[in-house]
Short mmCIF file of C-alpha atoms in Angstrom, two decimals:
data_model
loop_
_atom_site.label_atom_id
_atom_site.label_comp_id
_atom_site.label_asym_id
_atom_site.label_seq_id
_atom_site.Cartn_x
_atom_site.Cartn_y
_atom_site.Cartn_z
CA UNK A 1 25.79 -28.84 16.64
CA UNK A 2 22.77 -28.60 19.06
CA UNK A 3 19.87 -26.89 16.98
CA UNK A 4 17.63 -26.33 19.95
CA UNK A 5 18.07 -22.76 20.35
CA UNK A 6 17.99 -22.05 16.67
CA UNK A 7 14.62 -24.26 16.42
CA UNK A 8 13.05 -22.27 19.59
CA UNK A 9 13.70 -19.37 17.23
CA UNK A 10 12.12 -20.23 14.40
CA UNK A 11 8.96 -21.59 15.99
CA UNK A 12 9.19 -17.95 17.85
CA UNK A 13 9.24 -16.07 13.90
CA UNK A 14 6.71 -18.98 12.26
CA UNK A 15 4.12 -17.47 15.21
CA UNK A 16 4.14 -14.51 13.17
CA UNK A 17 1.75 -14.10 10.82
CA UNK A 18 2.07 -14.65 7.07
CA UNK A 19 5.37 -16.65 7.97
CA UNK A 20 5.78 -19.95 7.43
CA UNK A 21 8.94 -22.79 8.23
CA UNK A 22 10.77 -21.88 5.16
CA UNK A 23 10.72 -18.09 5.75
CA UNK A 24 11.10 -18.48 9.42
CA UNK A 25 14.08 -20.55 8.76
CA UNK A 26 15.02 -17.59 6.24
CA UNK A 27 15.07 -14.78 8.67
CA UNK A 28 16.91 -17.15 11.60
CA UNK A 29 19.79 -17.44 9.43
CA UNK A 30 19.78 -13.33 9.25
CA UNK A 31 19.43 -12.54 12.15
CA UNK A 32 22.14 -15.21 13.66
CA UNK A 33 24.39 -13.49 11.39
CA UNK A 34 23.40 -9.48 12.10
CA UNK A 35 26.36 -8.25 14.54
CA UNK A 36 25.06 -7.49 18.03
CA UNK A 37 24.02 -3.62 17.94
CA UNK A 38 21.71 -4.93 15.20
CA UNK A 39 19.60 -6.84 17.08
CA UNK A 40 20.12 -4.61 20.12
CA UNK A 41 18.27 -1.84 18.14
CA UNK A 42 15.85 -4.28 16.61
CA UNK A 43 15.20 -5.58 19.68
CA UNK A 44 14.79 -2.07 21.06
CA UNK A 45 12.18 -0.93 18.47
CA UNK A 46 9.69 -3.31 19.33
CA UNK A 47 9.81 -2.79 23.04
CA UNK A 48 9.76 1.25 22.35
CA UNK A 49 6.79 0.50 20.01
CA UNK A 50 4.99 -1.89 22.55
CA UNK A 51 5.88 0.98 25.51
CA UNK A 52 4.69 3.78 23.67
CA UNK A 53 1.68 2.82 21.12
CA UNK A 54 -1.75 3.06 22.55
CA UNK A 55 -5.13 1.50 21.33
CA UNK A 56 -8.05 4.43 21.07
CA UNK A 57 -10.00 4.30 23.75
CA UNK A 58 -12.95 5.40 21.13
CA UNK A 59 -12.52 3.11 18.57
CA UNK A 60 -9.19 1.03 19.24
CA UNK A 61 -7.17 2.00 16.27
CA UNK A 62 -3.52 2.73 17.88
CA UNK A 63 -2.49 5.97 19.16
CA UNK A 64 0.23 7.81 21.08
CA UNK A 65 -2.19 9.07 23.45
CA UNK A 66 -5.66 8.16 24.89
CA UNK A 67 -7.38 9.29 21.50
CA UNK A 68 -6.32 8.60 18.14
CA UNK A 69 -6.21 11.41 15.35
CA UNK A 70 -9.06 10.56 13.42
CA UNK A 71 -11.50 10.24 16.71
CA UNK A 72 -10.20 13.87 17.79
CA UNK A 73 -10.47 15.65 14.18
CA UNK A 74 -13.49 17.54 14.33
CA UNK A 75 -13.38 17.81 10.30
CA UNK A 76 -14.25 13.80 9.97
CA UNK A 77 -17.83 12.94 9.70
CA UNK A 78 -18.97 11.70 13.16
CA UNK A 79 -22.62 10.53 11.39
CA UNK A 80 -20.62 8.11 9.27
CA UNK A 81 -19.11 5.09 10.84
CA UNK A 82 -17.38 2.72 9.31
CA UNK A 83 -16.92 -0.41 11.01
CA UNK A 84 -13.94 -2.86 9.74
CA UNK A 85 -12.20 -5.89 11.27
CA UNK A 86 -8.38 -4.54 12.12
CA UNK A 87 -5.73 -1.48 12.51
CA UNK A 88 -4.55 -3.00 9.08
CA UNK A 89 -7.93 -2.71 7.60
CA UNK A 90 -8.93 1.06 8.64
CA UNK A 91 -4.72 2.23 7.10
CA UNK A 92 -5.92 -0.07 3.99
CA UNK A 93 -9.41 2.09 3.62
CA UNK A 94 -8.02 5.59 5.17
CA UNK A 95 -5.19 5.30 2.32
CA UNK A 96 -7.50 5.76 -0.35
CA UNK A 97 -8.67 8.74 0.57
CA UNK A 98 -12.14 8.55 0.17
CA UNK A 99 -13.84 8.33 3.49
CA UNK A 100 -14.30 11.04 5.60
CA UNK A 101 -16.43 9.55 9.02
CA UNK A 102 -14.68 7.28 11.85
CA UNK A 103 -14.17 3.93 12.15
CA UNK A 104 -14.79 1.31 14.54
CA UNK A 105 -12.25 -1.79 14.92
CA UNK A 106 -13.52 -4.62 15.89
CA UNK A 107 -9.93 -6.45 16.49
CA UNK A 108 -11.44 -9.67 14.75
CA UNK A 109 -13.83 -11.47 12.89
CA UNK A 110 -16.54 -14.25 14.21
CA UNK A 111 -14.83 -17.72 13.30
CA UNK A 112 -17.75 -19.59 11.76
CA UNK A 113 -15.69 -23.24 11.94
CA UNK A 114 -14.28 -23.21 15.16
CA UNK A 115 -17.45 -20.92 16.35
CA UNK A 116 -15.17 -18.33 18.17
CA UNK A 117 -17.50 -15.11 18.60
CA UNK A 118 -16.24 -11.36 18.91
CA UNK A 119 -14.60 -10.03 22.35
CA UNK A 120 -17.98 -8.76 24.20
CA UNK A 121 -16.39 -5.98 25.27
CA UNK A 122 -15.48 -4.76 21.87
CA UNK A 123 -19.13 -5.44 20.64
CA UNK A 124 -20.77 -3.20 24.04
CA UNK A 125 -18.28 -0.81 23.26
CA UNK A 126 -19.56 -0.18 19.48
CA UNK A 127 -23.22 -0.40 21.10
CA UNK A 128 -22.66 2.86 23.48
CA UNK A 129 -21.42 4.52 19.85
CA UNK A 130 -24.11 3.83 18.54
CA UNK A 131 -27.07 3.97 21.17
CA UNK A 132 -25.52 7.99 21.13
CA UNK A 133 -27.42 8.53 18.07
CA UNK A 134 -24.53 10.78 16.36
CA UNK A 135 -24.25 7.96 13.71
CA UNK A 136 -26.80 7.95 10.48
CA UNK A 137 -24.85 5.54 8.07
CA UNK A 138 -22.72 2.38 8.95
CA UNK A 139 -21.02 0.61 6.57
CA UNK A 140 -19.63 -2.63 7.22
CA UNK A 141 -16.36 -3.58 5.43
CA UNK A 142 -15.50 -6.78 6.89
CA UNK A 143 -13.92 -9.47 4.44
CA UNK A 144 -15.52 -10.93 1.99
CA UNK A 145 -14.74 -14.07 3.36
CA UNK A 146 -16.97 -16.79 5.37
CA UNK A 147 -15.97 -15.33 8.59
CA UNK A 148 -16.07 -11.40 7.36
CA UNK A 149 -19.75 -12.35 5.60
CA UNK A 150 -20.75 -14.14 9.31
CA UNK A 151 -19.51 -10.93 10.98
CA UNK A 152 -21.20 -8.58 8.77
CA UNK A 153 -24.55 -10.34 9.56
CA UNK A 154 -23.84 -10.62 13.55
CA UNK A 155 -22.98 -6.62 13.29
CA UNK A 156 -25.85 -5.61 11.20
CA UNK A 157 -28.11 -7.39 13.93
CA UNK A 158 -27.04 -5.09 16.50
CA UNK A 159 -27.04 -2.13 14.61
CA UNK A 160 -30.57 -2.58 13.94
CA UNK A 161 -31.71 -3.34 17.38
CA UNK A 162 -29.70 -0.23 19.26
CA UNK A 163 -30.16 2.70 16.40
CA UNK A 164 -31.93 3.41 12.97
CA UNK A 165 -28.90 3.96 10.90
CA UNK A 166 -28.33 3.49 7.56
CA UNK A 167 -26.77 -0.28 6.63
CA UNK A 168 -24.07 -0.61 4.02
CA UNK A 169 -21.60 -2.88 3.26
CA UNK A 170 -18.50 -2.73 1.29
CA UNK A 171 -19.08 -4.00 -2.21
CA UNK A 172 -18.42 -3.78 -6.00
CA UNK A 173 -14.68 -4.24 -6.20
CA UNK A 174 -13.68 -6.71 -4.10
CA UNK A 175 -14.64 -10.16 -5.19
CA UNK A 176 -15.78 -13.44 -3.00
CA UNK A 177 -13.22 -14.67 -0.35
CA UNK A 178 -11.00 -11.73 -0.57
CA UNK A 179 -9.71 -9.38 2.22
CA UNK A 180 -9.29 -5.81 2.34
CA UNK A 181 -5.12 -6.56 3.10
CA UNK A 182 -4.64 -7.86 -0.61
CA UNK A 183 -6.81 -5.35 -2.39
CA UNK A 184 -4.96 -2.26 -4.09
CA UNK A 185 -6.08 1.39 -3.01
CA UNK A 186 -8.11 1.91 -6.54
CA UNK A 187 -10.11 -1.33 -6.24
CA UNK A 188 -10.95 -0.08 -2.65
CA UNK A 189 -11.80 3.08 -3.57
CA UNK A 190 -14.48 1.82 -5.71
CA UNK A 191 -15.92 -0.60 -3.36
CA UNK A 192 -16.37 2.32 -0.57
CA UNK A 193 -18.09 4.89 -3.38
CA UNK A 194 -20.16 2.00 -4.85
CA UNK A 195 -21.56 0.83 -1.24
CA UNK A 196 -24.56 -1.34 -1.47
CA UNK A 197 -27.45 -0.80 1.12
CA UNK A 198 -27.10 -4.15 3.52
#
C-alpha cells in the first residue's frame, strides 16, 4: 500500500497545535474511516467558520460583524483595559467572570530565543487606544513564561511613553512558566483580583 496520501495527512493534522505524530496518526485513522457526509460536514464547518468569523476591528477578538460584543457593550468599563496575548486567553479570563473593562489581543507574544517581535501593526493599533486617554488602568496578563514576561516588559514600555495609566500585571495565582490556557477559572480569578502594580 502507498502511504503517501495518508502521510500528507498527518503532517497536515501534526501542524495543528497541541498535536503531535502519535495523535495525528490517531485522528488519520478516524477520519479515513468516517463515511463521506462526515467529512463533508466537517469539512463544511470550518470553511462556514473561516467565511463567517470576523476579527474586531477594536481589539481583534473574533466577531460576526465589524465589532465584537464586548467592544460594543456600553456596560464594560472602557477605563480598564486588559491586554492579553490570544482569543484563547481573553474566553480563559472573560469566563471567570470577574473583569468588567475590554481587552486588547495582541495575537502573540515577543519570542525572546528566536527574537521574533510583535506584528507592528497590532502594537500602533493598541497605541491609538491608548493615546485616546479613555484608559486609566492596564493590566497585562501575558504568560508567565520567558516570552509572556519579555512581552509584558516591551508593553509596559509603551504604555508609559503614550498615556499615564495605571500598570498591572496578572499575578498571585499563576505560578512561573505557566499560561493562562492551563490555569482553572478559580486560580484565574484570583490572579485578576490580586493584581500587582507593574
Amino acid at each position: 500500500m502507498d502511504n503517501t496520501e495518508f502521510d500528507y495527512l498527518i503532517d497536515a493534522l501534526k501542524s495543528l497545535p497541541g498535536v503531535g505524530k502519535k495523535q495525528a496518526e490517531r485522528i488519520a485513522h478516524f477520519l479515513i474511516k468516517k463515511d463521506d457526509q462526515y467529512i463533508r460536514e466537517f469539512v463544511d464547518r470550518i470553511t462556514h467558520a473561516k467565511q463567517k468569523i470576523k476579527i474586531c476591528s477594536i481589539c481583534n477578538n473574533y466577531c460576526m460583524g465589524e465589532i465584537c460584543d464586548i467592544c460594543s457593550n456600553p456596560d464594560r468599563d472602557e477605563t480598564k483595559l486588559c491586554i492579553v496575548s490570544s482569543q484563547e486567553d481573553l474566553q480563559k479570563v472573560e469566563s471567570t467572570n470577574s473583569y468588567s473593562g475590554r481587552y486588547y489581543i495582541l495575537n502573540g507574544e515577543l519570542d525572546v530565543k528566536n527574537k521574533t517581535v510583535l506584528n507592528q501593526l497590532v502594537v500602533q493599533k493598541m497605541m491609538e487606544i491608548l493615546k485616546k486617554g479613555k484608559v486609566k488602568e492596564v493590566i497585562i496578563a501575558t504568560n508567565w513564561t520567558v516570552n509572556g514576561e519579555a512581552t509584558a516588559a516591551f508593553i509596559k514600555k509603551i504604555i508609559n511613553t503614550v498615556c499615564d495609566a495605571e500598570v498591572y500585571r496578572i499575578a498571585l495565582g499563576l505560578p512561573i512558566n505557566s499560561a493562562l490556557d492551563y490555569a482553572d477559572n478559580l486560580t484565574l480569578k484570583y490572579a485578576i483580583k490580586n493584581k500587582t502594580k507593574y
